[in-house]
Short mmCIF file of C-alpha atoms and ligand atoms in Angstrom, two decimals:
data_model
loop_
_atom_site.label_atom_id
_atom_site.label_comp_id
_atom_site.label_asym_id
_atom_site.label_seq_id
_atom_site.Cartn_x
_atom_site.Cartn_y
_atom_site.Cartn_z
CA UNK A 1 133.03 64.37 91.66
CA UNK A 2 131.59 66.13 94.65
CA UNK A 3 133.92 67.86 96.95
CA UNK A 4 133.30 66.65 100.38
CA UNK A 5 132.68 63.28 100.51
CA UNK A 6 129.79 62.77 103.55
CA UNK A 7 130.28 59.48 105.03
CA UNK A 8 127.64 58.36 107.15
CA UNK A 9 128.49 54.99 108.08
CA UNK A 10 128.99 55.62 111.64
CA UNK A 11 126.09 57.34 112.20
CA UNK A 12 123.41 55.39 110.13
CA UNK A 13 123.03 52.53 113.10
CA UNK A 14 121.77 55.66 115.38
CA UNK A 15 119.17 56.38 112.82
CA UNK A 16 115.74 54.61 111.43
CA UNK A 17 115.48 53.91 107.86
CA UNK A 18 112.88 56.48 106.67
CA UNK A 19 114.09 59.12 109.61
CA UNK A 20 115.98 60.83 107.03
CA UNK A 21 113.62 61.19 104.36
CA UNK A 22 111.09 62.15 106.40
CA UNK A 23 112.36 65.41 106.16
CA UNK A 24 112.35 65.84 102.55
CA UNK A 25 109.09 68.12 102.49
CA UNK A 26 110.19 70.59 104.88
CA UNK A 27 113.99 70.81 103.23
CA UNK A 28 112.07 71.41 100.13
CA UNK A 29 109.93 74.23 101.47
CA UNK A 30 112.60 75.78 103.18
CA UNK A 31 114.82 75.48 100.34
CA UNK A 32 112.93 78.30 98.68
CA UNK A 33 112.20 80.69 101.30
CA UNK A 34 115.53 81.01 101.38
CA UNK A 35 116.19 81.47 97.58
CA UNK A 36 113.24 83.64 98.15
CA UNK A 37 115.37 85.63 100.99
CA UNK A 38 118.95 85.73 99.31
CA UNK A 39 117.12 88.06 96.66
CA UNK A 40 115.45 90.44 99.65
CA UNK A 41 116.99 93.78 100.52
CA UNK A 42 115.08 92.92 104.19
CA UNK A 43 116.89 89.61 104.86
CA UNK A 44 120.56 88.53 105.68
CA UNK A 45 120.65 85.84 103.22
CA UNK A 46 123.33 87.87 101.04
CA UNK A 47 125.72 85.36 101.76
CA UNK A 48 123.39 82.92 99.54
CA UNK A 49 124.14 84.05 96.35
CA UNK A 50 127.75 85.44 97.32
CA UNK A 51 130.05 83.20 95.75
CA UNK A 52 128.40 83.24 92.90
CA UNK A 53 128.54 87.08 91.98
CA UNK A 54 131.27 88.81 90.27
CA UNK A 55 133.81 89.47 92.35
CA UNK A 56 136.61 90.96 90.20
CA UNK A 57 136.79 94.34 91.14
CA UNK A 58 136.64 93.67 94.79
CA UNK A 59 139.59 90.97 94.89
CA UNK A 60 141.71 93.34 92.86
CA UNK A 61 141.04 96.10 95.28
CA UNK A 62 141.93 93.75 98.08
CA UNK A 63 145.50 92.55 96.26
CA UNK A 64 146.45 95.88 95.58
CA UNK A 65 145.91 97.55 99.03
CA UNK A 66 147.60 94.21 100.37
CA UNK A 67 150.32 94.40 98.26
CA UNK A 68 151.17 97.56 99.71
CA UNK A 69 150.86 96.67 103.57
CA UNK A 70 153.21 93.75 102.43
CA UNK A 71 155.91 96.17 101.50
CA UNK A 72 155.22 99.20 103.59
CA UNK A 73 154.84 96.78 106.67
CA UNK A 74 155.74 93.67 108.42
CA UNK A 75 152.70 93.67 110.89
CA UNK A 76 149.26 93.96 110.22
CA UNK A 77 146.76 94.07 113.42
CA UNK A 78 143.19 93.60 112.42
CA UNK A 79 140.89 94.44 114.85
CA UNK A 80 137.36 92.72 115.62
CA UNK A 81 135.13 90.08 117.39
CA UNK A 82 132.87 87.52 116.76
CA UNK A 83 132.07 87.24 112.92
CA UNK A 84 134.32 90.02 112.03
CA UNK A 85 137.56 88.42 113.15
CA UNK A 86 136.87 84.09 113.11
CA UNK A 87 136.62 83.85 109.83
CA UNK A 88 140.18 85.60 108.56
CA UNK A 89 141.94 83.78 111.97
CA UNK A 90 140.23 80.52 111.10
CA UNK A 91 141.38 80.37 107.61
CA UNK A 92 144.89 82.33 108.33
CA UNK A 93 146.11 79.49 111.15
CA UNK A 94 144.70 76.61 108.81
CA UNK A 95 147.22 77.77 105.94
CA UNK A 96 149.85 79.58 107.65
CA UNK A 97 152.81 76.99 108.81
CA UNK A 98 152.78 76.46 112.27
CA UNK A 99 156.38 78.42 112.79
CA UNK A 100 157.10 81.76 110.99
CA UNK A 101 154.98 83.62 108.69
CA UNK A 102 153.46 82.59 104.90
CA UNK A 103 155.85 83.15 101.98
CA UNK A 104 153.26 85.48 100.48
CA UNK A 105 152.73 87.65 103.01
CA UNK A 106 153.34 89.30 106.54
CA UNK A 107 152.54 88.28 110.20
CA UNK A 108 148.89 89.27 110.83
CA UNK A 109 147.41 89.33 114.39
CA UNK A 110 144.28 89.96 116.32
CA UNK A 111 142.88 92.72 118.83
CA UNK A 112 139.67 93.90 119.72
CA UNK A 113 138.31 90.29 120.12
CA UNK A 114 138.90 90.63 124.16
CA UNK A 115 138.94 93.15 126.70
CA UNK A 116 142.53 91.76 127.99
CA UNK A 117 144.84 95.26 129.51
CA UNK A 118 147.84 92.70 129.11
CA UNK A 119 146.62 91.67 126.07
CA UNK A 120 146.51 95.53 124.05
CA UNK A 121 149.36 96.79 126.05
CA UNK A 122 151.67 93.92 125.17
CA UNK A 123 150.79 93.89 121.50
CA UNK A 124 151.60 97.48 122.03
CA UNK A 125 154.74 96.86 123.18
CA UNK A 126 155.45 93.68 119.88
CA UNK A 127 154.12 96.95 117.57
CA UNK A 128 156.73 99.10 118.56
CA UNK A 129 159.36 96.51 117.16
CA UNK A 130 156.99 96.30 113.73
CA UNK A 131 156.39 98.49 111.05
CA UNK A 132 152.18 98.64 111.61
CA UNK A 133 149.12 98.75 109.19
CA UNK A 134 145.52 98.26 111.18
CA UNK A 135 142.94 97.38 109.57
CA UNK A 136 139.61 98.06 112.01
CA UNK A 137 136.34 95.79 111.06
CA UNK A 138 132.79 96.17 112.68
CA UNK A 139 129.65 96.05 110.73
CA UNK A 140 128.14 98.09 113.70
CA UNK A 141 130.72 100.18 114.29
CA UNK A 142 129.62 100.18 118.09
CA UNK A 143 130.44 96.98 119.23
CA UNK A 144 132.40 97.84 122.65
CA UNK A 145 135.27 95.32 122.04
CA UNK A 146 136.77 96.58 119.21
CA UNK A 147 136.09 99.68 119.72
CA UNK A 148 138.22 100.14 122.79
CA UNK A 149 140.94 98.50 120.88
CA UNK A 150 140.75 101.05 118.08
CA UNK A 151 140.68 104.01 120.28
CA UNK A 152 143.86 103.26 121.44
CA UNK A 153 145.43 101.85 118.23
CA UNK A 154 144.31 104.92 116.69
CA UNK A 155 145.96 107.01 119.11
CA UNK A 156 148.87 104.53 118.48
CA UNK A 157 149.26 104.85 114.85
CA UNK A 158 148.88 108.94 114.93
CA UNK A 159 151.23 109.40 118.05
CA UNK A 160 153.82 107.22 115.79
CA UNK A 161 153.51 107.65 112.05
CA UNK A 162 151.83 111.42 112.45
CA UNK A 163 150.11 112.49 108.85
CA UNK A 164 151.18 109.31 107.47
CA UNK A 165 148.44 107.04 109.49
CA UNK A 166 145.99 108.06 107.82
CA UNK A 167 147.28 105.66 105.40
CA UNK A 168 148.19 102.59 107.42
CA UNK A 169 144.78 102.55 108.55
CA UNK A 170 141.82 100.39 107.10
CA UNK A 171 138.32 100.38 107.95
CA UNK A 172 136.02 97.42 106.84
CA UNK A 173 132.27 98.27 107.97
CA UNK A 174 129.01 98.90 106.71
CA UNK A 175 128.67 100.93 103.29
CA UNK A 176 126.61 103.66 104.54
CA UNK A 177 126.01 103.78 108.17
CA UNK A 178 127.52 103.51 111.53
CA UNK A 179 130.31 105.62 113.27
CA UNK A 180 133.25 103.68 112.39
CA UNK A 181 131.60 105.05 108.95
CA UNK A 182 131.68 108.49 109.94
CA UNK A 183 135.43 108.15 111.58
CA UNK A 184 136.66 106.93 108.66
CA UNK A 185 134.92 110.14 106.36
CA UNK A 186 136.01 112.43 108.90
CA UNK A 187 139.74 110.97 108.83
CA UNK A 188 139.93 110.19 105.19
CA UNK A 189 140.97 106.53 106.31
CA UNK A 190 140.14 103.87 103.33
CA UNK A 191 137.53 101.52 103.37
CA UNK A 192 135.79 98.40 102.51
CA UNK A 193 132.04 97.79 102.83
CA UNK A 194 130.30 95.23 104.33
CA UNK A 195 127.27 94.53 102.35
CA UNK A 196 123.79 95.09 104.60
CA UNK A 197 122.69 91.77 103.67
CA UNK A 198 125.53 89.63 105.14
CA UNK A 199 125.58 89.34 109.00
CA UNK A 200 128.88 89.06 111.29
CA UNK A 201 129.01 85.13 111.16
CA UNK A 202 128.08 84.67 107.66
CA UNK A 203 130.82 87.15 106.36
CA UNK A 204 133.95 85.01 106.36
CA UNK A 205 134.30 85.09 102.40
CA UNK A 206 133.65 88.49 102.01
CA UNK A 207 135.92 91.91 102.40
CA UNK A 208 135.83 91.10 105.99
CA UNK A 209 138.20 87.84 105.83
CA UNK A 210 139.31 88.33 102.21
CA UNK A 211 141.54 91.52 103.15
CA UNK A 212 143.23 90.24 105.97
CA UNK A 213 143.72 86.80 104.20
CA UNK A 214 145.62 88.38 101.38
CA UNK A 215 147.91 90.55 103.98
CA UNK A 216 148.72 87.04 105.40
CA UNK A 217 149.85 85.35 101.97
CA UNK A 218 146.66 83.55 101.05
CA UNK A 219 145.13 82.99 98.14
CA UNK A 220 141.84 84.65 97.95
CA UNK A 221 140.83 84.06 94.75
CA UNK A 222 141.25 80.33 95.74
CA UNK A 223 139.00 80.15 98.24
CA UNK A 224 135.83 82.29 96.62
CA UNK A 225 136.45 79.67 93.73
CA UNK A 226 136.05 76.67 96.41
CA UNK A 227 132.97 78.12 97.86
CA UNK A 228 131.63 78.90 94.49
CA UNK A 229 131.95 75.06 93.56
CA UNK A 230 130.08 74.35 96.89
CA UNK A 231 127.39 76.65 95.86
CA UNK A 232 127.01 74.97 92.88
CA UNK A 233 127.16 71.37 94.54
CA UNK A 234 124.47 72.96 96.93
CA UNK A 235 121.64 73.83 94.54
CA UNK A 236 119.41 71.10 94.90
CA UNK A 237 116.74 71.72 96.62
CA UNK A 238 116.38 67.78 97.06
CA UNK A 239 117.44 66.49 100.55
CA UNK A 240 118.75 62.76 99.06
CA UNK A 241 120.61 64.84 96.84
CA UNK A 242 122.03 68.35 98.77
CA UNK A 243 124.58 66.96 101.34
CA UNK A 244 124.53 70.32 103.50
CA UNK A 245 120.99 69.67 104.22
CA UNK A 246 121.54 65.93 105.06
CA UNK A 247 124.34 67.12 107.12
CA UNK A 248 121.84 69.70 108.97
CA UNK A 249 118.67 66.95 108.85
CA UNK A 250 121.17 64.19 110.88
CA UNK A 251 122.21 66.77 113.22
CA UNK A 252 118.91 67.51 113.60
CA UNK A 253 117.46 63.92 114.06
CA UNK A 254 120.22 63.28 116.68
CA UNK A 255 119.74 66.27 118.74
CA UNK A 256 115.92 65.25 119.14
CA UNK A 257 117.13 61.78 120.31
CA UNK A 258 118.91 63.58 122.88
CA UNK A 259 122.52 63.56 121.41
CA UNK A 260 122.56 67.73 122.33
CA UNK A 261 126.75 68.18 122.05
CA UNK A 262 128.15 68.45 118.84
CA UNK A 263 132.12 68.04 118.69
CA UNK A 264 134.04 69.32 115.54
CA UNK A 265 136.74 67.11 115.29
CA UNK A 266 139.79 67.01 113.56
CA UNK A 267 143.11 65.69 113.89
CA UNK A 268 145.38 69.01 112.62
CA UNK A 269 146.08 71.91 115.42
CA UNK A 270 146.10 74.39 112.61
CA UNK A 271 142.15 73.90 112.37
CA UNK A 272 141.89 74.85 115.81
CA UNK A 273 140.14 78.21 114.94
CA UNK A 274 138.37 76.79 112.25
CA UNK A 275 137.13 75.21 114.99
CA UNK A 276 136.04 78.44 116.38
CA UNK A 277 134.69 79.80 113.49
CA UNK A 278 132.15 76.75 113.32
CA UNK A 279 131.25 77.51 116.87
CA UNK A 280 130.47 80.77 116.58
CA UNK A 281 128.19 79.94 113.41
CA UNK A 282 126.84 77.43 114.79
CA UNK A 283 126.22 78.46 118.48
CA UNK A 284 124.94 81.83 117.77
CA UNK A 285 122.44 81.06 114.93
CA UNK A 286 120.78 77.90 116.55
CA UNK A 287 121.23 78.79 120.68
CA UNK A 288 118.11 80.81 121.20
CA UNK A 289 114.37 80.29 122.57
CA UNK A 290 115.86 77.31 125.11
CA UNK A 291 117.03 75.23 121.50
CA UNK A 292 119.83 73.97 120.02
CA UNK A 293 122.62 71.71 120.13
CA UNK A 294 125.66 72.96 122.08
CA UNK A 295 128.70 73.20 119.68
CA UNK A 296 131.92 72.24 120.79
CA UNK A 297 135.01 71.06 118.86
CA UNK A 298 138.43 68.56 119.47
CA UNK A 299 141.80 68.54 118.62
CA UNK A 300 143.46 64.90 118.21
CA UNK A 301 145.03 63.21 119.31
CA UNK A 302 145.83 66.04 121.87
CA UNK A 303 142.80 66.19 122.93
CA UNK A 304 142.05 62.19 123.55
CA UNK A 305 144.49 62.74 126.97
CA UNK A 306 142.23 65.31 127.90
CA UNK A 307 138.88 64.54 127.02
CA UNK A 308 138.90 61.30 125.05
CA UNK A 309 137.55 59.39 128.20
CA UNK A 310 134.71 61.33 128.58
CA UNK A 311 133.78 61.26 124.90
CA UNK A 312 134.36 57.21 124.95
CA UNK A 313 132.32 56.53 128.89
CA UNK A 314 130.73 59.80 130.05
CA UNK A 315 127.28 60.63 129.14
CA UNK A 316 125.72 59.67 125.69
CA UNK A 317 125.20 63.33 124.94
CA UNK A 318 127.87 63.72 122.15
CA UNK A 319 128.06 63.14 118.58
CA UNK A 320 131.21 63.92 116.55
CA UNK A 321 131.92 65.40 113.42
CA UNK A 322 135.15 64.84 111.99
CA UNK A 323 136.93 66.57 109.29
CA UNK A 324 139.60 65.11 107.38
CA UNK A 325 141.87 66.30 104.68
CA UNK A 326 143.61 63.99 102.57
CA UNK A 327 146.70 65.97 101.83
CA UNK A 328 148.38 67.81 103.86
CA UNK A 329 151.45 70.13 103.05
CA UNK A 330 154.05 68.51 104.09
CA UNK A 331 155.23 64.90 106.36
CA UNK A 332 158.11 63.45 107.48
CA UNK A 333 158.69 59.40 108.69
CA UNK A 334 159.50 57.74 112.02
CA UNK A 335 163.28 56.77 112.56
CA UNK A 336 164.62 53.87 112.60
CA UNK A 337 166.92 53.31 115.66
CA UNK A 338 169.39 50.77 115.83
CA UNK A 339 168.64 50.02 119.80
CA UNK A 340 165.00 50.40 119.71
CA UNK A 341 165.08 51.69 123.30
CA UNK A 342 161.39 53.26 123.37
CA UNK A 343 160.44 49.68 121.23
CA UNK A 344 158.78 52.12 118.22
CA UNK A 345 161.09 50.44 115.59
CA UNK A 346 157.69 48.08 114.31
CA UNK A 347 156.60 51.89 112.88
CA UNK A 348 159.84 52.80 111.53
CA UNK A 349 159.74 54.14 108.08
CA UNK A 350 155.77 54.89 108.41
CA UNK A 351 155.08 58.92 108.49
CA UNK A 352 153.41 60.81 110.62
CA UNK A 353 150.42 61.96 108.34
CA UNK A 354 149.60 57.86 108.01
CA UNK A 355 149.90 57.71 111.50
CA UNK A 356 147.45 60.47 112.76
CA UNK A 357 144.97 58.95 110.14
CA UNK A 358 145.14 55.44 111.72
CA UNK A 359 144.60 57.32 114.80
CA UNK A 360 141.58 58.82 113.59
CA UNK A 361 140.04 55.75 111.94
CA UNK A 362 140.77 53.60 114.72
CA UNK A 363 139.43 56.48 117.27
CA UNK A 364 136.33 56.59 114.98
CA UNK A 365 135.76 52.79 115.87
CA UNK A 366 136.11 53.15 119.42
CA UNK A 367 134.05 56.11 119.94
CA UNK A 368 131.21 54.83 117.65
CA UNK A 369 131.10 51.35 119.39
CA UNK A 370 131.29 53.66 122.83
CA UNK A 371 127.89 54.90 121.35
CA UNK A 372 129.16 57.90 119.65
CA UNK A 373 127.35 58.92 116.40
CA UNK A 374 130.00 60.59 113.54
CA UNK A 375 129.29 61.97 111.15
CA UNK A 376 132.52 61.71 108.48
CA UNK A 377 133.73 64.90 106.24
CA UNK A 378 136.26 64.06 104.10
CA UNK A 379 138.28 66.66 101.59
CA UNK A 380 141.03 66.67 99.53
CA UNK A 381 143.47 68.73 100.52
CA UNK A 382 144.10 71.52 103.18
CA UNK A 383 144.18 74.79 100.88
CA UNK A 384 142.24 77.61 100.51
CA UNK A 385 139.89 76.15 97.25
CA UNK A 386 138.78 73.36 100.17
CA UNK A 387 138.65 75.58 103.11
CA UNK A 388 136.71 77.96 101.11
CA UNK A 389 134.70 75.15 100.11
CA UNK A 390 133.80 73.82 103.38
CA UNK A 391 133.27 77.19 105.14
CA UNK A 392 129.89 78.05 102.28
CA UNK A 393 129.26 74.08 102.88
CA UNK A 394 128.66 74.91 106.81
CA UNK A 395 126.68 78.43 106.49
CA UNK A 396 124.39 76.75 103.87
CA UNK A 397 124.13 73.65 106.94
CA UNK A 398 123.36 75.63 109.16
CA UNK A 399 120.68 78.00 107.59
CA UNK A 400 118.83 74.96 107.05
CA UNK A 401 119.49 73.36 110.77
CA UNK A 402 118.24 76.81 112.64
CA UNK A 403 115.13 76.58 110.52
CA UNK A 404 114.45 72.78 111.14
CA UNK A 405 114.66 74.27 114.49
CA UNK A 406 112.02 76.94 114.05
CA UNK A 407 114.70 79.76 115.02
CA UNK A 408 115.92 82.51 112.91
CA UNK A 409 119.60 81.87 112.02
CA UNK A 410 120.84 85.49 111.58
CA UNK A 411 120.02 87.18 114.83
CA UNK A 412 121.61 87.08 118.34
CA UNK A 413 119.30 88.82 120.82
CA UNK A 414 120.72 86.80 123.45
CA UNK A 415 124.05 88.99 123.10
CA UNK A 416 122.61 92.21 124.41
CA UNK A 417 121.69 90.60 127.84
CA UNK A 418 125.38 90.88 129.10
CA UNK A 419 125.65 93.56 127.54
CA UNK A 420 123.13 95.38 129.65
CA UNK A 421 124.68 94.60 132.88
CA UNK A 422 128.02 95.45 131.70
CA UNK A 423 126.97 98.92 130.99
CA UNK A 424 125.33 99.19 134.38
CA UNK A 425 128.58 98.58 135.93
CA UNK A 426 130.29 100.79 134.18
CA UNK A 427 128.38 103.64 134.79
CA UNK A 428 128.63 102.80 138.67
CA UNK A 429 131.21 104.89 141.04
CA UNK A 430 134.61 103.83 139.52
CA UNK A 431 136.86 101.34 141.34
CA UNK A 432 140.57 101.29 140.49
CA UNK A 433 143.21 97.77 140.37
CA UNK A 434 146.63 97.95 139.40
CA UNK A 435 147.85 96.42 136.49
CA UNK A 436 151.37 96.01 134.26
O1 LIG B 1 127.67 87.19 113.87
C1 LIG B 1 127.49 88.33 114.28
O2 LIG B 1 126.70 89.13 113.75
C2 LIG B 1 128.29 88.83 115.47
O3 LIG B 1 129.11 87.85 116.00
C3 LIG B 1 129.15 90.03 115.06
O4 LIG B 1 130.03 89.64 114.03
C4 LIG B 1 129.96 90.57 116.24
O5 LIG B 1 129.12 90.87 117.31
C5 LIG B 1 130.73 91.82 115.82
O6 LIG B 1 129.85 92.78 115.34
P1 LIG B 1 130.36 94.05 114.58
O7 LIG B 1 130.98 93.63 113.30
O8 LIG B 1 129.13 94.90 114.35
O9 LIG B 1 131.35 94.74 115.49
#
């Protein structure tokens, strides 16, 4: 039995019968260039093959370094942006419970990913009250962001644990090159490598997420298993028969009919940052040369008071894609109250998980008759096998939708630009403002 069921009922009256297969050749042929790539030293297509490599050495290198953070610490601060900080968020707030930390591991948190003074000097301030590990990830090793944040983290850890920070400090970046490379040689810091073959967005699954997801309590070996099963669900090379690429082939078809916002929905806060993880892949593989569909994401029923009505009346420029988990960890039922003041008694006895997924089906019907396309994901449960599962079921998707668009899925020139004019401020005459 496959492990994401792809339902496509409310989206098949937006589509013509043979729209679909029409497709097939090109899936076919671009199927194998990218078998053809994942085997290439020259291509970032490493993520491919990943799951289905032997990882034993790695994930027992990851367990045992996290295994001492969990007892020589209570805070870990893992600094990054973009692709080498979504993935490890998106998966950690997904599986964490919403109050409090996991029962396998310690409170992890994020710098690096803005440029925020009350942001760094805060956490700062929370660190003090903590007994710190960092762990420091950038492929590049220059990326300004988290850069800035390890300069004065390093500082940090030196000024407050002296010789001994050398050892509550981890650096995850490329294997040979870079200068967060050469830091952590010249510092004897320890280190995981970031294979040259996997870029920022496509690196969720590997040392880059895995470390900080075992700090946090998860289950690592978990989720390389469920994106191993996915790359095995994912081999054909037949569109009928692959449902990543009929997944990527829909999106495609309704994006040329003019449908150019795509909202991940689901009905759970704690996918929130999944949310963001999707965006990122999504956004920066496909947004480039004046193409692709604009990703953005929901979450209900919050988000139906906020913007429900212009999903269900604005412009017909939105199709949804909603992600549903059968199980979820826990649920609890409605009251029963003798007075029935607020008149909710009729639900009495009916829990909360039932209730959010009558919200969702019956949201489904409104939207879609409102002339919203969905497409449907459905899994079984909310752990890391699925999670894992779904996150190599999206990459795969979305290799295959930036080639149906005739972009290349693993670059981001388009990041430099603001770059650029950042730097030439910088370099101007220097202005002061105050600040906490
Ligand atoms: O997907 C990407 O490649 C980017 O989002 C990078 O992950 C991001 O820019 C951070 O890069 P680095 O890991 O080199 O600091």
């Amino acid at each position: 039995m496959k492990q994401l069921k792809l339902d496509l009922s409310l989206v098949e009256t937006f589509l013509q019968l043979d729209e679909i297969p029409s497709f097939s050749e090109k899936v076919l042929a671009t199927h194998h260039y990218m078998l053809e790539g994942a085997t290439s030293k020259n291509q970032l297509l490493g993520w491919h093959n990943y799951p289905m490599k032997d990882h034993r050495g790695l994930l027992s290198a990851i367990n045992e370094l996290a295994t001492e953070v969990k007892l020589q610490a209570n805070l870990c601060v893992v600094i990054g942006v973009g692709g080498s900080f979504l993935g490890a968020r998106a998966v950690q707030e997904a599986l964490t419970p919403y109050f409090g930390v996991h029962e396998n591991g310690v409170e992890v948190v994020y710098a690096g990913q803005n440029m925020s003074g009350p942001y760094l000097k805060q956490l700062l301030r929370f660190m003090d009250t903590r007994e710190v590990y960092v762990n420091v990830i950038s492929k590049s090793g220059t990326t300004m962001e988290p850069a800035l944040a390890f300069r004065v983290m390093e500082e940090y850890m030196i000024a407050r644990y002296g010789e001994e920070a050398k050892q509550r400090v981890i650096v995850t970046t490329d294997a040979v090159k870079g200068a967060l490379r050469e830091t952590a040689e010249k510092k004897g810091y320890r280190t995981f490598s970031i294979e040259e073959t996997i870029g920022g967005r496509y690196s969720a699954l590997t040392a880059v997420g895995l470390f900080p997801l075992a700090v946090a309590g998860m289950d690592i070996s978990a989720l390389l298993d469920g994106a191993r099963q996915a790359a095995l669900e994912l081999t054909s090379p037949q569109l009928h028969d692959n449902d990543a690429y009929r997944y990527a082939v829909i999106r495609h078809i309704l994006h040329k009919k003019g449908f150019d916002v795509e909202l991940l929905a689901s009905y759970e806060p704690g996918l929130a940052s999944f949310h963001e993880w999707w965006k990122q892949l999504f956004g920066e593989s496909e947004g480039k040369e004046q193409k692709g569909i604009f990703p953005s994401s929901v979450v209900f029923s919050t988000d139906l008071h906020a913007i429900g009505q212009y999903i269900q009346e604005g412009r017909r420029i939105i199709f949804e894609t909603l992600i549903h988990f059968n199980e979820l960890e826990c649920d609890l039922p409605v009251p029963y109250l003798s007075e029935d003041t607020d008149q909710l008694n009729y639900i009495a006895g009916r829990t909360f998980n039932e209730i959010n997924r009558l919200s969702k089906e019956g949201t489904a019907l409104a939207h879609h008759e409102g002339g919203v396309p969905i497409i449907q994901m459905e899994l079984a449960r909310l752990d890391e096998y699925h999670i894992g599962y779904l996150i190599y079921f999206f990459m795969k998707a979305c290799a295959m939708s930036a080639y149906l668009l005739e972009v290349d899925p693993f670059d981001q020139p388009g990041v430099d630009a603001y770059k650029q004019k950042m730097l030439d401020l910088l370099k101007a005459p220097v202005v002061t403002h105050g600040g906490k």
